[in-house]
């Protein structure tokens, strides 16, 4: 990569356009970039980095790239022309730009822009390649083969970083080398192996925890049976699986032995329980037979005591069976008697309701009188319908009267409302017209209100800005006075320093060394500093104070201009009218607009009221006409009703007779027919019942005589009802059954034999049998518990065996991954030097860098120093990134931190150049034809400086050009090609001088 030309506009401290011709500077191979502090030397390098990668080096990111000295309408731009991989390219980049708006005040931000062009020699023209930030960045990174960080370390060699690199520990060196050589893939391998180790360890620990949990469940299942404790191992401990399986096997064997013992004990208790149960059954059978015989003796004695009552029950049952033949006749006579009494009572009640005329009449006479009353009742049906019609006519006349009164009210209301209709309509029309005029007036006032508001706002802003302008002007005057005082102070100090500069130069004279002014090596009478001598630091502080005051003055003048522009705009809009008058005008317009808007708001309500009034007018007119029509029809109907009423009243007077109404006469006849009919019926029923009672008495006397009873009353007394008959029969059957049972029991030989034996002891036999049952159940429970324990232990052992079998591959995988992870992490015993994988790769790169750097370091140090890589462990830490220097004068190897300041500089320079070569080879062999070395030459003596410059000058053998960034004055004499950065109040500028002095 070779740089040709750099064009800078409004970038960093450069307020205008500046151009650097690297082709002219690179002719001699070495060129010097110098200038005072803060002039912008580093900004030239930043511009190169920004053109290539679109951003500046990391330490200076985040700041503004735009120059504070640039005019507002000039856009920041950097253009770099270079050759890389045989292609001549031109890159132009513009960061985001906040430019003033073309209309109005304020700024608008334009987006960042980028261009990439390539020069075609045959055509002699440039060809556009891309305008995409991403495409340009990818293209440049691919061509250079380096990231921005690598470029800043390899092309823009920062000596301070490499000086720190020489003295840094292994970890700090690892971070820098990792950024340069991109060893993240090796760190990723370490991390991946560590993650796999943690994952496998988690799985193994989880499996071991599950295995231990199963062992604890086995211990719970065994209980106090086995006193062998669990293995005292934790998840992940080696040998855990074998120890758990061995412990489980011992528990299973012991549990099976206890199961055999419990099974035998259960068999013995079952035999003893069976013998005790048989003995208990024998004793219980003897006791039962003895109780049976005793109970039979007692029952026989009770039968003898109740023999007399039994004979009476038998006699009563025989008479009851005879009386059952007379029972039908008795039942018939009782039913006939009951019916006769009921009929006689009904006849008496019916005759009590008859008048005296019919008190002695028989059933036939009563029936005849009832038939005559019914015939008269049938003749009144037509009169009853006429009377009902007369009621309907009266109701209809009442309804006609009510309708007439309602229509009269309707006619009166309609006539009164229609009389006022014209006045009402005229009032509503007036309301609508007034609201329409108010709406028009509100629209006109709304148009006038907005300009009045705008003028009032501008007037208020005008008043505020007038005060701000006075304050800003006062601040400008103060800032100008402060800047003038600071400039005067700085110039005074500068003049005083120039007067005493000889003493300052004399302070650096050394006997035997040439004077920087006259070249003499002897200094017999050097100048001495007087009291109050002004040094460089005091002058620089005064200059900085002046620059700060001048910047504040510029900022205050800019603010004053902004305020004055805003004041002019506000005055142009508001005019010369006082703010109070404009406020009164605006308030008057607001008030009038509000009044007009309130008046116009009633337009809709007025229109709606007019529509409702017109609808009401139509409704009232129609109601008046309908009421008049209904009144005419009612008069005709009332005449017809009067004629029909007179006819009906004449007919009904004849039909009702002496009664108050036809309905009353009909009700009298209906009651008379009902009473006579009921009396005739009850008289016929009573006569029939008397005859049936007489016949029943004869049949009853005949049946009692045939059954052997003297009178029917005796037969009735011997009868039993169903309940008494069943109870008597039950007593007779129970006596007979009890007597047979007692005789059978007393006749049993086995029962009689048991009665002759001693009383049986059932309680003792039951206690013996209960003890045998309890012992049998305890033995069965113990046997079942032992069986369950064996089953549970077998199940848990099978699960533990399966877990161990499943964990086998996981343990092997964990052991293998753990060995690899420990080896790559540098913690394994096999890794004697405790080097991580990434450190191992970086150590190889560092070894290459040390070899490449030593070739130049030997020349710079006149063959004294050589850099070597060391993989020794630093104390108790890890090894692999040590860097030592071999001193040929002593023949010993020592740490780079022991080098002096000048030795550290050329050692770090050699290291930087060697690192550039290695990174270049790592990036694919891209040639780096332009390098920059930043500062550090002031720490070298003349001889070492010559040797360093000879080494740098030798870089031309590979057609390289090296730019040195330094303040050292002697370099200006030794290096003819120079790029000087000069700072000023309006920004910095560059001055270029080629190798030929032009």
Tab-separated table of N, CA, C and O in Angstrom, residues 157-233:
chain	number	residue	atom	x	y	z
A	157	UNK	N	2.586	3.748	13.412
A	157	UNK	CA	3.253	3.086	14.527
A	157	UNK	C	3.265	3.972	15.774
A	157	UNK	O	3.987	4.977	15.814
A	158	UNK	N	2.465	3.643	16.792
A	158	UNK	CA	2.445	4.457	18.022
A	158	UNK	C	3.540	4.001	18.975
A	158	UNK	O	3.417	2.969	19.616
A	159	UNK	N	4.656	4.754	19.072
A	159	UNK	CA	5.795	4.308	19.878
A	159	UNK	C	5.424	4.158	21.344
A	159	UNK	O	5.952	3.294	22.037
A	160	UNK	N	4.549	5.011	21.852
A	160	UNK	CA	4.186	4.901	23.260
A	160	UNK	C	3.563	3.556	23.575
A	160	UNK	O	3.831	2.949	24.607
A	161	UNK	N	2.703	3.038	22.652
A	161	UNK	CA	2.075	1.738	22.884
A	161	UNK	C	3.112	0.629	22.932
A	161	UNK	O	3.031	-0.290	23.745
A	162	UNK	N	4.126	0.685	22.031
A	162	UNK	CA	5.120	-0.390	22.013
A	162	UNK	C	6.093	-0.272	23.174
A	162	UNK	O	6.655	-1.274	23.622
A	163	UNK	N	6.337	0.949	23.654
A	163	UNK	CA	7.145	1.073	24.866
A	163	UNK	C	6.437	0.408	26.042
A	163	UNK	O	7.063	-0.284	26.852
A	164	UNK	N	5.142	0.623	26.135
A	164	UNK	CA	4.367	-0.071	27.172
A	164	UNK	C	4.352	-1.574	26.917
A	164	UNK	O	4.350	-2.375	27.840
A	165	UNK	N	4.323	-1.964	25.628
A	165	UNK	CA	4.320	-3.376	25.283
A	165	UNK	C	5.600	-4.057	25.775
A	165	UNK	O	5.586	-5.200	26.227
A	166	UNK	N	6.723	-3.337	25.673
A	166	UNK	CA	7.992	-3.916	26.130
A	166	UNK	C	7.964	-4.192	27.630
A	166	UNK	O	8.504	-5.189	28.102
A	167	UNK	N	7.351	-3.284	28.398
A	167	UNK	CA	7.377	-3.397	29.851
A	167	UNK	C	6.153	-4.126	30.411
A	167	UNK	O	6.083	-4.354	31.612
A	168	UNK	N	5.208	-4.460	29.552
A	168	UNK	CA	3.943	-5.039	30.034
A	168	UNK	C	4.145	-6.478	30.485
A	168	UNK	O	5.136	-7.131	30.161
A	169	UNK	N	3.147	-6.972	31.255
A	169	UNK	CA	3.167	-8.380	31.636
A	169	UNK	C	2.570	-9.221	30.525
A	169	UNK	O	2.159	-8.719	29.483
A	170	UNK	N	2.547	-10.533	30.739
A	170	UNK	CA	2.103	-11.457	29.689
A	170	UNK	C	0.644	-11.212	29.305
A	170	UNK	O	0.276	-11.300	28.127
A	171	UNK	N	-0.194	-10.876	30.290
A	171	UNK	CA	-1.619	-10.670	29.985
A	171	UNK	C	-1.824	-9.452	29.097
A	171	UNK	O	-2.593	-9.490	28.133
A	172	UNK	N	-1.119	-8.342	29.394
A	172	UNK	CA	-1.258	-7.144	28.561
A	172	UNK	C	-0.731	-7.386	27.155
A	172	UNK	O	-1.320	-6.936	26.169
A	173	UNK	N	0.415	-8.095	27.046
A	173	UNK	CA	0.920	-8.422	25.709
A	173	UNK	C	-0.088	-9.291	24.953
A	173	UNK	O	-0.279	-9.128	23.746
A	174	UNK	N	-0.714	-10.198	25.668
A	174	UNK	CA	-1.682	-11.075	25.014
A	174	UNK	C	-2.850	-10.292	24.437
A	174	UNK	O	-3.344	-10.611	23.357
A	175	UNK	N	-3.334	-9.257	25.144
A	175	UNK	CA	-4.455	-8.480	24.629
A	175	UNK	C	-4.075	-7.759	23.342
A	175	UNK	O	-4.838	-7.732	22.382
A	176	UNK	N	-2.871	-7.136	23.293
A	176	UNK	CA	-2.460	-6.418	22.084
A	176	UNK	C	-2.242	-7.380	20.919
A	176	UNK	O	-2.742	-7.168	19.809
A	177	UNK	N	-1.513	-8.466	21.164
A	177	UNK	CA	-1.272	-9.424	20.085
A	177	UNK	C	-2.570	-10.058	19.619
A	177	UNK	O	-2.729	-10.358	18.429
A	178	UNK	N	-3.516	-10.277	20.540
A	178	UNK	CA	-4.800	-10.853	20.145
A	178	UNK	C	-5.556	-9.947	19.203
A	178	UNK	O	-6.234	-10.409	18.278
A	179	UNK	N	-5.500	-8.609	19.428
A	179	UNK	CA	-6.168	-7.688	18.509
A	179	UNK	C	-5.499	-7.675	17.143
A	179	UNK	O	-6.159	-7.560	16.111
A	180	UNK	N	-4.164	-7.793	17.123
A	180	UNK	CA	-3.442	-7.696	15.851
A	180	UNK	C	-3.554	-8.967	15.016
A	180	UNK	O	-3.699	-8.903	13.788
A	181	UNK	N	-3.471	-10.137	15.646
A	181	UNK	CA	-3.416	-11.387	14.897
A	181	UNK	C	-4.738	-12.138	14.895
A	181	UNK	O	-4.797	-13.247	14.372
A	182	UNK	N	-5.784	-11.565	15.478
A	182	UNK	CA	-7.125	-12.156	15.414
A	182	UNK	C	-7.102	-13.622	15.844
A	182	UNK	O	-7.362	-14.536	15.062
A	183	UNK	N	-6.764	-13.862	17.098
A	183	UNK	CA	-6.714	-15.226	17.627
A	183	UNK	C	-7.994	-15.593	18.360
A	183	UNK	O	-7.986	-16.470	19.224
A	184	UNK	N	-9.065	-14.897	18.004
A	184	UNK	CA	-10.328	-15.185	18.694
A	184	UNK	C	-10.784	-16.623	18.453
A	184	UNK	O	-11.465	-17.214	19.291
A	185	UNK	N	-10.415	-17.173	17.285
A	185	UNK	CA	-10.872	-18.551	17.009
A	185	UNK	C	-10.254	-19.544	17.981
A	185	UNK	O	-10.880	-20.534	18.368
A	186	UNK	N	-9.004	-19.275	18.405
A	186	UNK	CA	-8.383	-20.169	19.379
A	186	UNK	C	-8.986	-19.954	20.763
A	186	UNK	O	-9.188	-20.912	21.515
A	187	UNK	N	-9.256	-18.692	21.092
A	187	UNK	CA	-9.958	-18.438	22.361
A	187	UNK	C	-11.346	-19.066	22.334
A	187	UNK	O	-11.834	-19.564	23.358
A	188	UNK	N	-11.980	-19.046	21.143
A	188	UNK	CA	-13.298	-19.680	21.031
A	188	UNK	C	-13.200	-21.183	21.248
A	188	UNK	O	-14.096	-21.802	21.829
A	189	UNK	N	-12.097	-21.796	20.763
A	189	UNK	CA	-11.905	-23.234	21.003
A	189	UNK	C	-11.777	-23.499	22.502
A	189	UNK	O	-12.376	-24.442	23.041
A	190	UNK	N	-10.977	-22.654	23.209
A	190	UNK	CA	-10.855	-22.812	24.661
A	190	UNK	C	-12.216	-22.690	25.339
A	190	UNK	O	-12.584	-23.513	26.187
A	191	UNK	N	-12.968	-21.669	24.930
A	191	UNK	CA	-14.277	-21.456	25.552
A	191	UNK	C	-15.225	-22.602	25.252
A	191	UNK	O	-15.972	-23.049	26.121
A	192	UNK	N	-15.169	-23.087	23.989
A	192	UNK	CA	-16.060	-24.196	23.617
A	192	UNK	C	-15.722	-25.442	24.427
A	192	UNK	O	-16.630	-26.133	24.923
A	193	UNK	N	-14.430	-25.744	24.577
A	193	UNK	CA	-14.045	-26.911	25.375
A	193	UNK	C	-14.441	-26.722	26.835
A	193	UNK	O	-14.899	-27.670	27.493
A	194	UNK	N	-14.277	-25.492	27.350
A	194	UNK	CA	-14.679	-25.244	28.739
A	194	UNK	C	-16.186	-25.418	28.914
A	194	UNK	O	-16.650	-25.988	29.910
A	195	UNK	N	-16.955	-24.937	27.931
A	195	UNK	CA	-18.411	-25.102	28.009
A	195	UNK	C	-18.786	-26.576	27.947
A	195	UNK	O	-19.657	-27.041	28.689
A	196	UNK	N	-18.139	-27.321	27.032
A	196	UNK	CA	-18.443	-28.754	26.946
A	196	UNK	C	-18.050	-29.465	28.230
A	196	UNK	O	-18.739	-30.386	28.678
A	197	UNK	N	-16.914	-29.043	28.840
A	197	UNK	CA	-16.518	-29.650	30.107
A	197	UNK	C	-17.563	-29.365	31.190
A	197	UNK	O	-17.961	-30.268	31.935
A	198	UNK	N	-18.029	-28.089	31.257
A	198	UNK	CA	-19.041	-27.758	32.265
A	198	UNK	C	-20.336	-28.515	32.013
A	198	UNK	O	-20.974	-29.003	32.955
A	199	UNK	N	-20.729	-28.634	30.730
A	199	UNK	CA	-21.961	-29.361	30.417
A	199	UNK	C	-21.848	-30.827	30.818
A	199	UNK	O	-22.747	-31.405	31.451
A	200	UNK	N	-20.689	-31.455	30.426
A	200	UNK	CA	-20.504	-32.863	30.774
A	200	UNK	C	-20.427	-33.047	32.285
A	200	UNK	O	-20.987	-34.009	32.840
A	201	UNK	N	-19.748	-32.111	32.973
A	201	UNK	CA	-19.652	-32.201	34.427
A	201	UNK	C	-21.024	-32.066	35.076
A	201	UNK	O	-21.356	-32.777	36.030
A	202	UNK	N	-21.854	-31.166	34.524
A	202	UNK	CA	-23.213	-31.004	35.058
A	202	UNK	C	-24.018	-32.284	34.880
A	202	UNK	O	-24.740	-32.718	35.788
A	203	UNK	N	-23.877	-32.901	33.683
A	203	UNK	CA	-24.614	-34.144	33.437
A	203	UNK	C	-24.140	-35.256	34.374
A	203	UNK	O	-24.948	-36.020	34.926
A	204	UNK	N	-22.796	-35.377	34.550
A	204	UNK	CA	-22.266	-36.430	35.428
A	204	UNK	C	-22.698	-36.180	36.870
A	204	UNK	O	-23.118	-37.095	37.582
A	205	UNK	N	-22.596	-34.915	37.303
A	205	UNK	CA	-23.021	-34.605	38.678
A	205	UNK	C	-24.509	-34.885	38.873
A	205	UNK	O	-24.923	-35.365	39.934
A	206	UNK	N	-25.304	-34.548	37.841
A	206	UNK	CA	-26.743	-34.824	37.949
A	206	UNK	C	-26.990	-36.324	38.052
A	206	UNK	O	-27.826	-36.790	38.848
A	207	UNK	N	-26.242	-37.109	37.217
A	207	UNK	CA	-26.391	-38.565	37.307
A	207	UNK	C	-25.944	-39.099	38.649
A	207	UNK	O	-26.595	-39.981	39.234
A	208	UNK	N	-24.807	-38.581	39.179
A	208	UNK	CA	-24.346	-39.025	40.493
A	208	UNK	C	-25.328	-38.630	41.582
A	208	UNK	O	-25.563	-39.394	42.532
A	209	UNK	N	-25.908	-37.425	41.454
A	209	UNK	CA	-26.897	-37.002	42.450
A	209	UNK	C	-28.114	-37.924	42.425
A	209	UNK	O	-28.665	-38.285	43.471
A	210	UNK	N	-28.529	-38.293	41.205
A	210	UNK	CA	-29.657	-39.235	41.090
A	210	UNK	C	-29.287	-40.577	41.700
A	210	UNK	O	-30.102	-41.222	42.378
A	211	UNK	N	-28.036	-41.041	41.472
A	211	UNK	CA	-27.584	-42.308	42.036
A	211	UNK	C	-27.566	-42.245	43.562
A	211	UNK	O	-28.020	-43.172	44.252
A	212	UNK	N	-27.074	-41.141	44.125
A	212	UNK	CA	-27.061	-40.989	45.578
A	212	UNK	C	-28.473	-40.900	46.139
A	212	UNK	O	-28.757	-41.409	47.234
A	213	UNK	N	-29.382	-40.233	45.382
A	213	UNK	CA	-30.774	-40.169	45.847
A	213	UNK	C	-31.377	-41.571	45.914
A	213	UNK	O	-32.110	-41.916	46.858
A	214	UNK	N	-31.075	-42.402	44.886
A	214	UNK	CA	-31.544	-43.792	44.929
A	214	UNK	C	-30.953	-44.545	46.097
A	214	UNK	O	-31.633	-45.365	46.743
A	215	UNK	N	-29.675	-44.288	46.418
A	215	UNK	CA	-29.047	-44.944	47.567
A	215	UNK	C	-29.723	-44.530	48.876
A	215	UNK	O	-29.926	-45.351	49.782
A	216	UNK	N	-30.062	-43.253	48.991
A	216	UNK	CA	-30.771	-42.787	50.191
A	216	UNK	C	-32.139	-43.464	50.305
A	216	UNK	O	-32.574	-43.809	51.415
A	217	UNK	N	-32.813	-43.643	49.164
A	217	UNK	CA	-34.101	-44.359	49.211
A	217	UNK	C	-33.896	-45.817	49.633
A	217	UNK	O	-34.724	-46.389	50.360
A	218	UNK	N	-32.783	-46.452	49.177
A	218	UNK	CA	-32.470	-47.811	49.640
A	218	UNK	C	-32.250	-47.822	51.155
A	218	UNK	O	-32.741	-48.714	51.864
A	219	UNK	N	-31.529	-46.801	51.635
A	219	UNK	CA	-31.264	-46.737	53.084
A	219	UNK	C	-32.563	-46.585	53.856
A	219	UNK	O	-32.743	-47.188	54.918
A	220	UNK	N	-33.509	-45.797	53.322
A	220	UNK	CA	-34.803	-45.654	53.976
A	220	UNK	C	-35.574	-46.975	53.950
A	220	UNK	O	-36.261	-47.321	54.912
A	221	UNK	N	-35.470	-47.703	52.802
A	221	UNK	CA	-36.181	-48.980	52.690
A	221	UNK	C	-35.599	-50.013	53.654
A	221	UNK	O	-36.331	-50.809	54.253
A	222	UNK	N	-34.272	-50.022	53.833
A	222	UNK	CA	-33.636	-50.990	54.731
A	222	UNK	C	-33.934	-50.651	56.190
A	222	UNK	O	-34.228	-51.512	57.012
A	223	UNK	N	-33.936	-49.344	56.512
A	223	UNK	CA	-34.196	-48.928	57.883
A	223	UNK	C	-33.046	-49.319	58.803
A	223	UNK	O	-31.856	-49.137	58.471
A	224	UNK	N	-33.381	-49.887	59.974
A	224	UNK	CA	-32.378	-50.285	60.971
A	224	UNK	C	-31.890	-51.711	60.770
A	224	UNK	O	-31.179	-52.259	61.618
A	225	UNK	N	-32.289	-52.323	59.655
A	225	UNK	CA	-31.936	-53.730	59.430
A	225	UNK	C	-30.431	-53.892	59.260
A	225	UNK	O	-29.827	-54.846	59.747
A	226	UNK	N	-29.822	-52.937	58.523
A	226	UNK	CA	-28.381	-53.022	58.257
A	226	UNK	C	-27.728	-51.766	58.825
A	226	UNK	O	-28.213	-50.661	58.589
A	227	UNK	N	-26.645	-51.913	59.515
A	227	UNK	CA	-25.941	-50.782	60.107
A	227	UNK	C	-24.810	-50.277	59.225
A	227	UNK	O	-24.060	-49.402	59.631
A	228	UNK	N	-24.680	-50.814	57.994
A	228	UNK	CA	-23.611	-50.381	57.091
A	228	UNK	C	-23.931	-48.984	56.571
A	228	UNK	O	-24.967	-48.766	55.950
A	229	UNK	N	-23.068	-47.956	56.801
A	229	UNK	CA	-23.381	-46.582	56.353
A	229	UNK	C	-23.178	-46.422	54.858
A	229	UNK	O	-22.499	-47.222	54.211
A	230	UNK	N	-23.782	-45.344	54.308
A	230	UNK	CA	-23.595	-45.012	52.899
A	230	UNK	C	-22.152	-44.572	52.651
A	230	UNK	O	-21.498	-44.024	53.542
A	231	UNK	N	-21.660	-44.753	51.419
A	231	UNK	CA	-20.311	-44.251	51.106
A	231	UNK	C	-20.267	-42.736	51.238
A	231	UNK	O	-21.160	-42.034	50.771
A	232	UNK	N	-19.250	-42.227	51.885
A	232	UNK	CA	-19.123	-40.780	52.096
A	232	UNK	C	-18.466	-40.142	50.871
A	232	UNK	O	-17.317	-39.702	50.903
A	233	UNK	N	-19.218	-40.102	49.773
A	233	UNK	CA	-18.743	-39.525	48.512
A	233	UNK	C	-19.773	-38.512	48.014
A	233	UNK	O	-20.972	-38.649	48.281
